[in-house]
């Protein structure tokens, strides 16, 4: 089985929504989110099995990317 690649922005939004709703504090909370998203992203021809760690790390990457872009934007406006 090929690894899941977070192919669309809607997948990112679903992750963010679940995290905002559940406010995970423990690895078990992240595993719950991973289970919910695995079911949501699954299709008849594609099995998806996410882990809590995968979800947490992907969200961290999204946040870091946003911060980088925000800094660039602020520098552009300050010039």
Short mmCIF file of N, CA, C and O in Angstrom, two decimals:
data_model
loop_
_atom_site.label_atom_id
_atom_site.label_comp_id
_atom_site.label_asym_id
_atom_site.label_seq_id
_atom_site.Cartn_x
_atom_site.Cartn_y
_atom_site.Cartn_z
N UNK A 1 0.84 -1.17 0.00
CA UNK A 1 0.00 0.00 0.00
C UNK A 1 0.89 1.24 0.00
O UNK A 1 1.83 1.36 0.78
N UNK A 2 0.60 2.17 -0.88
CA UNK A 2 1.36 3.41 -0.97
C UNK A 2 0.97 4.34 0.18
O UNK A 2 -0.17 4.35 0.63
N UNK A 3 1.93 5.13 0.66
CA UNK A 3 1.61 6.05 1.76
C UNK A 3 0.67 7.17 1.32
O UNK A 3 0.64 7.54 0.14
N UNK A 4 -0.09 7.67 2.25
CA UNK A 4 -1.02 8.77 1.99
C UNK A 4 -0.22 10.05 1.80
O UNK A 4 0.71 10.33 2.54
N UNK A 5 -0.59 10.89 0.83
CA UNK A 5 0.19 12.07 0.47
C UNK A 5 -0.47 13.41 0.76
O UNK A 5 0.02 14.42 0.34
N UNK A 6 -1.60 13.45 1.47
CA UNK A 6 -2.32 14.70 1.73
C UNK A 6 -2.48 15.46 0.41
O UNK A 6 -1.95 16.55 0.24
N UNK A 7 -3.23 14.90 -0.53
CA UNK A 7 -3.27 15.42 -1.89
C UNK A 7 -4.00 16.74 -2.09
O UNK A 7 -3.72 17.44 -3.05
N UNK A 8 -4.94 17.09 -1.24
CA UNK A 8 -5.72 18.29 -1.51
C UNK A 8 -5.80 19.20 -0.30
O UNK A 8 -5.59 18.79 0.84
N UNK A 9 -6.11 20.44 -0.58
CA UNK A 9 -6.29 21.42 0.48
C UNK A 9 -7.44 21.04 1.39
O UNK A 9 -7.41 21.29 2.59
N UNK A 10 -8.45 20.40 0.83
CA UNK A 10 -9.59 19.99 1.67
C UNK A 10 -9.16 18.99 2.73
O UNK A 10 -9.70 18.98 3.84
N UNK A 11 -8.14 18.15 2.44
CA UNK A 11 -7.61 17.23 3.45
C UNK A 11 -6.95 18.03 4.59
O UNK A 11 -7.13 17.71 5.76
N UNK A 12 -6.23 19.08 4.23
CA UNK A 12 -5.59 19.94 5.24
C UNK A 12 -6.64 20.63 6.10
O UNK A 12 -6.49 20.73 7.32
N UNK A 13 -7.70 21.09 5.46
CA UNK A 13 -8.77 21.77 6.19
C UNK A 13 -9.47 20.80 7.14
O UNK A 13 -9.78 21.16 8.29
N UNK A 14 -9.70 19.58 6.69
CA UNK A 14 -10.33 18.58 7.56
C UNK A 14 -9.45 18.29 8.77
O UNK A 14 -9.95 18.16 9.90
N UNK A 15 -8.14 18.21 8.56
CA UNK A 15 -7.21 18.00 9.67
C UNK A 15 -7.30 19.16 10.65
O UNK A 15 -7.45 18.96 11.86
N UNK A 16 -7.23 20.37 10.15
CA UNK A 16 -7.31 21.55 11.01
C UNK A 16 -8.61 21.63 11.78
O UNK A 16 -8.64 21.98 12.96
N UNK A 17 -9.69 21.27 11.13
CA UNK A 17 -11.01 21.28 11.77
C UNK A 17 -11.08 20.27 12.91
O UNK A 17 -11.56 20.58 14.00
N UNK A 18 -10.59 19.07 12.66
CA UNK A 18 -10.59 18.04 13.71
C UNK A 18 -9.72 18.46 14.89
O UNK A 18 -10.10 18.27 16.05
N UNK A 19 -8.57 19.03 14.61
CA UNK A 19 -7.67 19.46 15.69
C UNK A 19 -8.31 20.60 16.49
O UNK A 19 -8.27 20.60 17.71
N UNK A 20 -8.92 21.55 15.79
CA UNK A 20 -9.58 22.65 16.49
C UNK A 20 -10.75 22.16 17.34
O UNK A 20 -10.99 22.68 18.43
N UNK A 21 -11.47 21.18 16.86
CA UNK A 21 -12.62 20.64 17.58
C UNK A 21 -12.19 19.82 18.80
O UNK A 21 -12.74 19.98 19.88
N UNK A 22 -11.19 18.98 18.63
CA UNK A 22 -10.82 18.02 19.67
C UNK A 22 -9.70 18.50 20.59
O UNK A 22 -9.51 17.94 21.67
N UNK A 23 -8.91 19.49 20.16
CA UNK A 23 -7.81 20.03 20.95
C UNK A 23 -6.95 18.92 21.58
O UNK A 23 -6.92 18.76 22.80
N UNK A 24 -6.26 18.16 20.75
CA UNK A 24 -5.51 17.00 21.25
C UNK A 24 -4.38 17.39 22.20
O UNK A 24 -3.66 18.36 21.95
N UNK A 25 -4.26 16.64 23.28
CA UNK A 25 -3.20 16.88 24.25
C UNK A 25 -2.31 15.65 24.44
O UNK A 25 -1.22 15.76 24.97
N UNK A 26 -2.79 14.51 24.05
CA UNK A 26 -2.02 13.28 24.26
C UNK A 26 -1.93 12.50 22.94
O UNK A 26 -2.69 12.75 22.01
N UNK A 27 -0.99 11.56 22.87
CA UNK A 27 -0.90 10.72 21.67
C UNK A 27 -2.21 9.99 21.36
O UNK A 27 -2.57 9.81 20.20
N UNK A 28 -2.95 9.61 22.39
CA UNK A 28 -4.22 8.92 22.17
C UNK A 28 -5.23 9.84 21.47
O UNK A 28 -6.01 9.39 20.62
N UNK A 29 -5.19 11.13 21.81
CA UNK A 29 -6.07 12.10 21.15
C UNK A 29 -5.73 12.20 19.67
O UNK A 29 -6.62 12.28 18.82
N UNK A 30 -4.43 12.20 19.36
CA UNK A 30 -4.00 12.27 17.96
C UNK A 30 -4.40 11.00 17.21
O UNK A 30 -4.76 11.06 16.04
N UNK A 31 -4.34 9.86 17.88
CA UNK A 31 -4.75 8.60 17.24
C UNK A 31 -6.24 8.62 16.92
O UNK A 31 -6.66 8.09 15.90
N UNK A 32 -7.03 9.23 17.79
CA UNK A 32 -8.47 9.37 17.53
C UNK A 32 -8.69 10.19 16.26
O UNK A 32 -9.50 9.82 15.40
N UNK A 33 -7.98 11.29 16.16
CA UNK A 33 -8.09 12.15 14.97
C UNK A 33 -7.66 11.37 13.72
O UNK A 33 -8.32 11.43 12.68
N UNK A 34 -6.57 10.62 13.83
CA UNK A 34 -6.09 9.83 12.69
C UNK A 34 -7.13 8.81 12.26
O UNK A 34 -7.34 8.61 11.05
N UNK A 35 -7.79 8.18 13.20
CA UNK A 35 -8.83 7.20 12.86
C UNK A 35 -10.00 7.83 12.14
O UNK A 35 -10.51 7.28 11.15
N UNK A 36 -10.41 8.99 12.61
CA UNK A 36 -11.52 9.71 11.97
C UNK A 36 -11.16 10.11 10.54
O UNK A 36 -11.93 9.91 9.61
N UNK A 37 -9.95 10.66 10.37
CA UNK A 37 -9.53 11.11 9.05
C UNK A 37 -9.27 9.92 8.11
O UNK A 37 -9.53 10.02 6.91
N UNK A 38 -8.76 8.83 8.64
CA UNK A 38 -8.55 7.64 7.80
C UNK A 38 -9.87 7.20 7.18
O UNK A 38 -9.92 6.85 5.99
N UNK A 39 -10.92 7.19 7.97
CA UNK A 39 -12.24 6.82 7.46
C UNK A 39 -12.74 7.84 6.44
O UNK A 39 -13.30 7.48 5.40
N UNK A 40 -12.52 9.12 6.71
CA UNK A 40 -13.02 10.18 5.83
C UNK A 40 -12.29 10.19 4.48
O UNK A 40 -12.89 10.48 3.45
N UNK A 41 -11.00 9.88 4.49
CA UNK A 41 -10.19 9.94 3.28
C UNK A 41 -10.24 8.65 2.46
O UNK A 41 -9.82 8.61 1.32
N UNK A 42 -10.76 7.59 3.03
CA UNK A 42 -10.82 6.28 2.39
C UNK A 42 -11.83 6.29 1.24
O UNK A 42 -12.85 6.95 1.30
N UNK A 43 -11.52 5.54 0.20
CA UNK A 43 -12.45 5.36 -0.91
C UNK A 43 -12.50 3.87 -1.24
O UNK A 43 -11.74 3.08 -0.69
N UNK A 44 -13.36 3.51 -2.16
CA UNK A 44 -13.51 2.10 -2.54
C UNK A 44 -12.21 1.51 -3.09
O UNK A 44 -11.91 0.35 -2.87
N UNK A 45 -11.46 2.32 -3.80
CA UNK A 45 -10.24 1.81 -4.43
C UNK A 45 -8.97 2.19 -3.69
O UNK A 45 -7.88 1.80 -4.09
N UNK A 46 -9.08 2.96 -2.60
CA UNK A 46 -7.88 3.39 -1.89
C UNK A 46 -8.07 3.30 -0.38
O UNK A 46 -8.93 3.96 0.19
N UNK A 47 -7.27 2.47 0.24
CA UNK A 47 -7.27 2.30 1.69
C UNK A 47 -6.34 3.36 2.30
O UNK A 47 -5.23 3.54 1.83
N UNK A 48 -6.77 4.05 3.34
CA UNK A 48 -5.95 5.06 4.00
C UNK A 48 -5.84 4.71 5.48
O UNK A 48 -6.86 4.53 6.15
N UNK A 49 -4.61 4.59 5.97
CA UNK A 49 -4.37 4.31 7.38
C UNK A 49 -3.38 5.34 7.92
O UNK A 49 -2.17 5.19 7.78
N UNK A 50 -3.90 6.40 8.51
CA UNK A 50 -3.06 7.44 9.09
C UNK A 50 -2.71 7.10 10.52
O UNK A 50 -3.40 6.34 11.19
N UNK A 51 -1.63 7.70 11.01
CA UNK A 51 -1.26 7.57 12.42
C UNK A 51 -1.39 8.95 13.07
O UNK A 51 -1.39 9.98 12.39
N UNK A 52 -1.47 8.93 14.38
CA UNK A 52 -1.52 10.19 15.11
C UNK A 52 -0.29 11.03 14.87
O UNK A 52 -0.36 12.25 14.72
N UNK A 53 0.85 10.38 14.81
CA UNK A 53 2.11 11.10 14.57
C UNK A 53 2.11 11.77 13.20
O UNK A 53 2.54 12.91 13.05
N UNK A 54 1.62 11.07 12.19
CA UNK A 54 1.54 11.64 10.85
C UNK A 54 0.68 12.90 10.85
O UNK A 54 1.07 13.92 10.27
N UNK A 55 -0.45 12.84 11.51
CA UNK A 55 -1.36 13.99 11.56
C UNK A 55 -0.71 15.17 12.29
O UNK A 55 -0.77 16.31 11.84
N UNK A 56 -0.09 14.88 13.44
CA UNK A 56 0.55 15.94 14.22
C UNK A 56 1.69 16.59 13.44
O UNK A 56 1.79 17.82 13.38
N UNK A 57 2.53 15.79 12.81
CA UNK A 57 3.66 16.33 12.06
C UNK A 57 3.20 17.12 10.85
O UNK A 57 3.79 18.16 10.52
N UNK A 58 2.15 16.66 10.17
CA UNK A 58 1.66 17.38 9.00
C UNK A 58 1.09 18.74 9.42
O UNK A 58 1.33 19.75 8.76
N UNK A 59 0.36 18.77 10.53
CA UNK A 59 -0.18 20.04 11.01
C UNK A 59 0.95 21.00 11.38
O UNK A 59 0.89 22.19 11.07
N UNK A 60 2.00 20.49 12.01
CA UNK A 60 3.15 21.33 12.35
C UNK A 60 3.79 21.91 11.09
O UNK A 60 4.17 23.08 11.06
N UNK A 61 3.90 21.11 10.04
CA UNK A 61 4.46 21.60 8.77
C UNK A 61 3.59 22.70 8.16
O UNK A 61 4.08 23.70 7.66
N UNK A 62 2.28 22.49 8.22
CA UNK A 62 1.36 23.50 7.68
C UNK A 62 1.49 24.82 8.45
O UNK A 62 1.51 25.90 7.85
N UNK A 63 1.57 24.72 9.77
CA UNK A 63 1.70 25.92 10.59
C UNK A 63 3.03 26.62 10.31
O UNK A 63 3.07 27.86 10.15
N UNK A 64 4.11 25.87 10.22
CA UNK A 64 5.42 26.47 9.93
C UNK A 64 5.43 27.13 8.56
O UNK A 64 6.01 28.21 8.39
N UNK A 65 4.82 26.50 7.58
CA UNK A 65 4.75 27.08 6.24
C UNK A 65 3.96 28.39 6.26
O UNK A 65 4.37 29.38 5.66
N UNK A 66 2.86 28.42 7.00
CA UNK A 66 2.07 29.64 7.12
C UNK A 66 2.89 30.75 7.77
O UNK A 66 2.88 31.89 7.31
N UNK A 67 3.62 30.42 8.83
CA UNK A 67 4.44 31.42 9.52
C UNK A 67 5.51 32.00 8.59
O UNK A 67 5.76 33.20 8.60
N UNK A 68 6.15 31.14 7.80
CA UNK A 68 7.17 31.60 6.85
C UNK A 68 6.56 32.56 5.83
O UNK A 68 7.14 33.61 5.53
N UNK A 69 5.43 32.19 5.28
CA UNK A 69 4.77 33.05 4.29
C UNK A 69 4.30 34.35 4.91
O UNK A 69 4.36 35.40 4.28
N UNK A 70 3.85 34.29 6.16
CA UNK A 70 3.40 35.49 6.85
C UNK A 70 4.57 36.45 7.08
O UNK A 70 4.43 37.66 6.90
N UNK A 71 5.74 35.92 7.46
CA UNK A 71 6.92 36.76 7.65
C UNK A 71 7.30 37.46 6.35
O UNK A 71 7.61 38.65 6.34
N UNK A 72 7.30 36.71 5.25
CA UNK A 72 7.63 37.29 3.95
C UNK A 72 6.66 38.41 3.60
O UNK A 72 7.05 39.45 3.11
N UNK A 73 5.39 38.16 3.86
CA UNK A 73 4.37 39.15 3.55
C UNK A 73 4.55 40.40 4.40
O UNK A 73 4.42 41.53 3.91
N UNK A 74 4.84 40.23 5.68
CA UNK A 74 5.04 41.38 6.56
C UNK A 74 6.27 42.18 6.15
O UNK A 74 6.25 43.41 6.19
N UNK A 75 7.34 41.50 5.75
CA UNK A 75 8.55 42.21 5.30
C UNK A 75 8.25 43.00 4.04
O UNK A 75 8.75 44.11 3.86
N UNK A 76 7.45 42.43 3.15
CA UNK A 76 7.10 43.10 1.91
C UNK A 76 6.36 44.39 2.18
O UNK A 76 6.60 45.42 1.56
N UNK A 77 5.43 44.37 3.13
CA UNK A 77 4.64 45.55 3.46
C UNK A 77 5.43 46.58 4.25
O UNK A 77 5.14 47.76 4.22
N UNK A 78 6.46 46.14 5.00
CA UNK A 78 7.26 47.05 5.82
C UNK A 78 8.24 47.83 4.96
O UNK A 78 8.70 48.90 5.35
N UNK A 79 8.55 47.32 3.79
CA UNK A 79 9.55 47.97 2.93
C UNK A 79 9.03 49.23 2.30
O UNK A 79 7.94 49.50 2.05
#
